[in-house]
Amino acid sequence: MELKTSSVAKRLGVSPKTIQRWVKKYNVPCQKNEAGHYVFDAEAVALLEQIKFEQGAALEPCINQENPQHPFSADELFNVYIEPQLNEFTSRLQNIEQKLNEKADDIVSVQLLHHRREIEELASQLHSLEQRIARLEEDVNREQAIITENAKQKPKRRGISRIMSLFV
């Protein structure tokens, strides 16, 4: 009798992955076919049944010691098995959130410093542009002053001398 992993899993009431895990963990002697799949004989199936029985025996401490017929209540099971893992998970989650917040703060700080540097560069460029505009305004005002000064001077009378030069 040779059985495949899925057949043994159905027979034992576990998943095929569990069978594969037990074969590796407990070094169950079994053959592999040409496709590389496990093939189990009667001896290997008996060994797997023994492993399943021992796995079930390991779960027996879950039975209430005062009344061995009844397992723990839902609250007791929660307090014993789920609550410690939930507390650990919550602690790890809070730790991750704290690290995430610190990382976000660091990133914001770097961005603020970068923006501050950019603003300082823009402020210096603005200052130099204001200085250039002031110099240009001074140059324009000087030129206008020269033009108005030249306009105030009396023009030379060349009209009469031209007329006289025509007669000569």
Tab-separated table of C-alpha atoms in Angstrom:
chain	number	residue	atom	x	y	z
A	1	MET	CA	0.000	0.000	0.000
A	2	GLU	CA	1.481	3.346	-1.066
A	3	LEU	CA	-0.340	6.577	-0.287
A	4	LYS	CA	0.282	10.136	-1.427
A	5	THR	CA	0.511	13.102	0.937
A	6	SER	CA	-3.069	14.242	0.314
A	7	SER	CA	-4.467	10.764	1.062
A	8	VAL	CA	-2.524	10.516	4.332
A	9	ALA	CA	-3.615	14.039	5.261
A	10	LYS	CA	-7.301	13.126	4.737
A	11	ARG	CA	-6.861	9.938	6.722
A	12	LEU	CA	-5.309	11.810	9.678
A	13	GLY	CA	-7.569	14.851	9.421
A	14	VAL	CA	-4.762	17.377	8.922
A	15	SER	CA	-3.552	19.448	5.992
A	16	PRO	CA	-1.032	18.116	3.453
A	17	LYS	CA	1.334	20.888	4.518
A	18	THR	CA	1.222	19.566	8.095
A	19	ILE	CA	2.187	16.094	6.830
A	20	GLN	CA	5.115	17.570	4.901
A	21	ARG	CA	6.192	19.538	7.961
A	22	TRP	CA	6.083	16.426	10.188
A	23	VAL	CA	8.096	14.412	7.647
A	24	LYS	CA	10.844	17.030	7.716
A	25	LYS	CA	10.701	17.733	11.465
A	26	TYR	CA	10.575	14.124	12.699
A	27	ASN	CA	12.561	12.522	9.843
A	28	VAL	CA	9.744	10.143	8.918
A	29	PRO	CA	11.151	7.443	6.614
A	30	CYS	CA	9.291	7.619	3.308
A	31	GLN	CA	10.070	7.408	-0.383
A	32	LYS	CA	9.726	10.058	-3.068
A	33	ASN	CA	8.329	9.321	-6.512
A	34	GLU	CA	9.877	10.505	-9.799
A	35	ALA	CA	8.035	13.846	-9.473
A	36	GLY	CA	9.611	14.420	-6.040
A	37	HIS	CA	6.383	13.859	-4.068
A	38	TYR	CA	6.287	11.827	-0.862
A	39	VAL	CA	4.897	8.268	-1.058
A	40	PHE	CA	3.973	6.690	2.279
A	41	ASP	CA	3.857	2.998	3.184
A	42	ALA	CA	1.942	1.475	6.115
A	43	GLU	CA	4.865	1.910	8.508
A	44	ALA	CA	5.230	5.640	7.694
A	45	VAL	CA	1.454	6.147	8.071
A	46	ALA	CA	1.567	4.441	11.481
A	47	LEU	CA	4.430	6.706	12.527
A	48	LEU	CA	2.497	9.782	11.384
A	49	GLU	CA	-0.551	8.570	13.354
A	50	GLN	CA	1.694	8.286	16.427
A	51	ILE	CA	2.996	11.831	15.831
A	52	LYS	CA	-0.556	13.129	15.526
A	53	PHE	CA	-1.490	11.356	18.772
A	54	GLU	CA	1.516	12.898	20.546
A	55	GLN	CA	0.673	16.313	19.134
A	56	GLY	CA	-2.842	15.920	20.538
A	57	ALA	CA	-1.414	14.796	23.902
A	58	ALA	CA	0.650	17.969	24.011
A	59	LEU	CA	-2.602	19.938	23.902
A	60	GLU	CA	-4.106	18.064	26.883
A	61	PRO	CA	-2.802	20.569	29.490
A	62	CYS	CA	-5.539	22.839	28.161
A	63	ILE	CA	-8.023	20.706	30.119
A	64	ASN	CA	-9.181	22.170	33.403
A	65	GLN	CA	-7.480	20.280	36.249
A	66	GLU	CA	-10.463	20.585	38.631
A	67	ASN	CA	-12.884	19.098	36.138
A	68	PRO	CA	-11.003	17.032	33.527
A	69	GLN	CA	-14.160	16.487	31.464
A	70	HIS	CA	-14.487	20.182	30.532
A	71	PRO	CA	-11.895	22.285	28.730
A	72	PHE	CA	-11.081	25.837	29.751
A	73	SER	CA	-13.800	28.401	29.368
A	74	ALA	CA	-13.482	30.945	26.572
A	75	ASP	CA	-12.314	33.602	29.041
A	76	GLU	CA	-9.645	31.301	30.472
A	77	LEU	CA	-8.415	30.381	26.989
A	78	PHE	CA	-8.300	34.067	26.064
A	79	ASN	CA	-6.382	34.947	29.229
A	80	VAL	CA	-3.900	32.093	28.854
A	81	TYR	CA	-3.211	31.999	25.118
A	82	ILE	CA	-4.506	35.043	23.313
A	83	GLU	CA	-4.049	37.921	25.739
A	84	PRO	CA	-0.229	37.564	26.111
A	85	GLN	CA	0.202	37.436	22.349
A	86	LEU	CA	-2.202	40.336	21.920
A	87	ASN	CA	-0.261	42.361	24.488
A	88	GLU	CA	3.016	41.571	22.734
A	89	PHE	CA	1.506	42.491	19.386
A	90	THR	CA	0.145	45.758	20.799
A	91	SER	CA	3.529	46.590	22.302
A	92	ARG	CA	5.303	45.899	19.023
A	93	LEU	CA	2.732	47.975	17.136
A	94	GLN	CA	3.212	50.914	19.505
A	95	ASN	CA	6.976	50.621	19.104
A	96	ILE	CA	6.633	50.683	15.322
A	97	GLU	CA	4.302	53.685	15.496
A	98	GLN	CA	6.794	55.520	17.716
A	99	LYS	CA	9.634	54.814	15.281
A	100	LEU	CA	7.438	55.910	12.395
A	101	ASN	CA	6.606	59.186	14.157
A	102	GLU	CA	10.301	59.800	14.897
A	103	LYS	CA	11.182	59.120	11.274
A	104	ALA	CA	8.429	61.478	10.099
A	105	ASP	CA	9.728	64.169	12.476
A	106	ASP	CA	13.261	63.711	11.126
A	107	ILE	CA	12.035	64.014	7.548
A	108	VAL	CA	10.047	67.164	8.341
A	109	SER	CA	13.098	68.673	10.058
A	110	VAL	CA	15.275	67.994	7.017
A	111	GLN	CA	12.649	69.480	4.724
A	112	LEU	CA	12.342	72.583	6.929
A	113	LEU	CA	16.107	73.105	6.861
A	114	HIS	CA	16.113	72.706	3.087
A	115	HIS	CA	13.266	75.199	2.699
A	116	ARG	CA	14.966	77.637	5.072
A	117	ARG	CA	18.146	77.457	2.967
A	118	GLU	CA	16.124	78.089	-0.200
A	119	ILE	CA	14.363	81.067	1.406
A	120	GLU	CA	17.710	82.535	2.498
A	121	GLU	CA	19.061	82.152	-1.054
A	122	LEU	CA	15.954	83.837	-2.468
A	123	ALA	CA	16.261	86.648	0.106
A	124	SER	CA	19.892	87.299	-0.894
A	125	GLN	CA	18.929	87.316	-4.593
A	126	LEU	CA	16.096	89.741	-3.823
A	127	HIS	CA	18.500	92.008	-1.914
A	128	SER	CA	20.972	92.068	-4.828
A	129	LEU	CA	18.115	92.836	-7.247
A	130	GLU	CA	16.962	95.712	-5.030
A	131	GLN	CA	20.501	97.118	-5.044
A	132	ARG	CA	20.694	96.877	-8.842
A	133	ILE	CA	17.311	98.600	-9.199
A	134	ALA	CA	18.468	101.392	-6.868
A	135	ARG	CA	21.658	101.922	-8.949
A	136	LEU	CA	19.646	101.941	-12.166
A	137	GLU	CA	17.223	104.497	-10.694
A	138	GLU	CA	20.187	106.676	-9.664
A	139	ASP	CA	21.607	106.456	-13.194
A	140	VAL	CA	18.239	107.377	-14.712
A	141	ASN	CA	17.823	110.296	-12.282
A	142	ARG	CA	21.344	111.578	-13.136
A	143	GLU	CA	20.608	111.402	-16.852
A	144	GLN	CA	17.304	113.235	-16.381
A	145	ALA	CA	19.061	115.886	-14.299
A	146	ILE	CA	21.632	116.383	-17.051
A	147	ILE	CA	18.898	116.619	-19.674
A	148	THR	CA	16.902	119.179	-17.677
A	149	GLU	CA	20.058	121.178	-16.945
A	150	ASN	CA	20.897	121.303	-20.626
A	151	ALA	CA	17.346	122.361	-21.410
A	152	LYS	CA	17.587	125.298	-18.963
A	153	GLN	CA	20.647	126.807	-20.668
A	154	LYS	CA	19.848	129.505	-23.208
A	155	PRO	CA	20.216	128.374	-26.723
A	156	LYS	CA	22.756	130.267	-28.839
A	157	ARG	CA	21.381	132.635	-31.402
A	158	ARG	CA	22.544	131.315	-34.587
A	159	GLY	CA	19.587	132.399	-36.612
A	160	ILE	CA	20.776	136.031	-37.237
A	161	SER	CA	24.334	135.044	-38.000
A	162	ARG	CA	23.082	132.635	-40.605
A	163	ILE	CA	20.982	135.195	-42.192
A	164	MET	CA	23.937	137.589	-42.295
A	165	SER	CA	26.167	134.957	-43.720
A	166	LEU	CA	23.811	134.648	-46.646
A	167	PHE	CA	24.460	138.245	-47.658
A	168	VAL	CA	28.146	138.074	-47.520
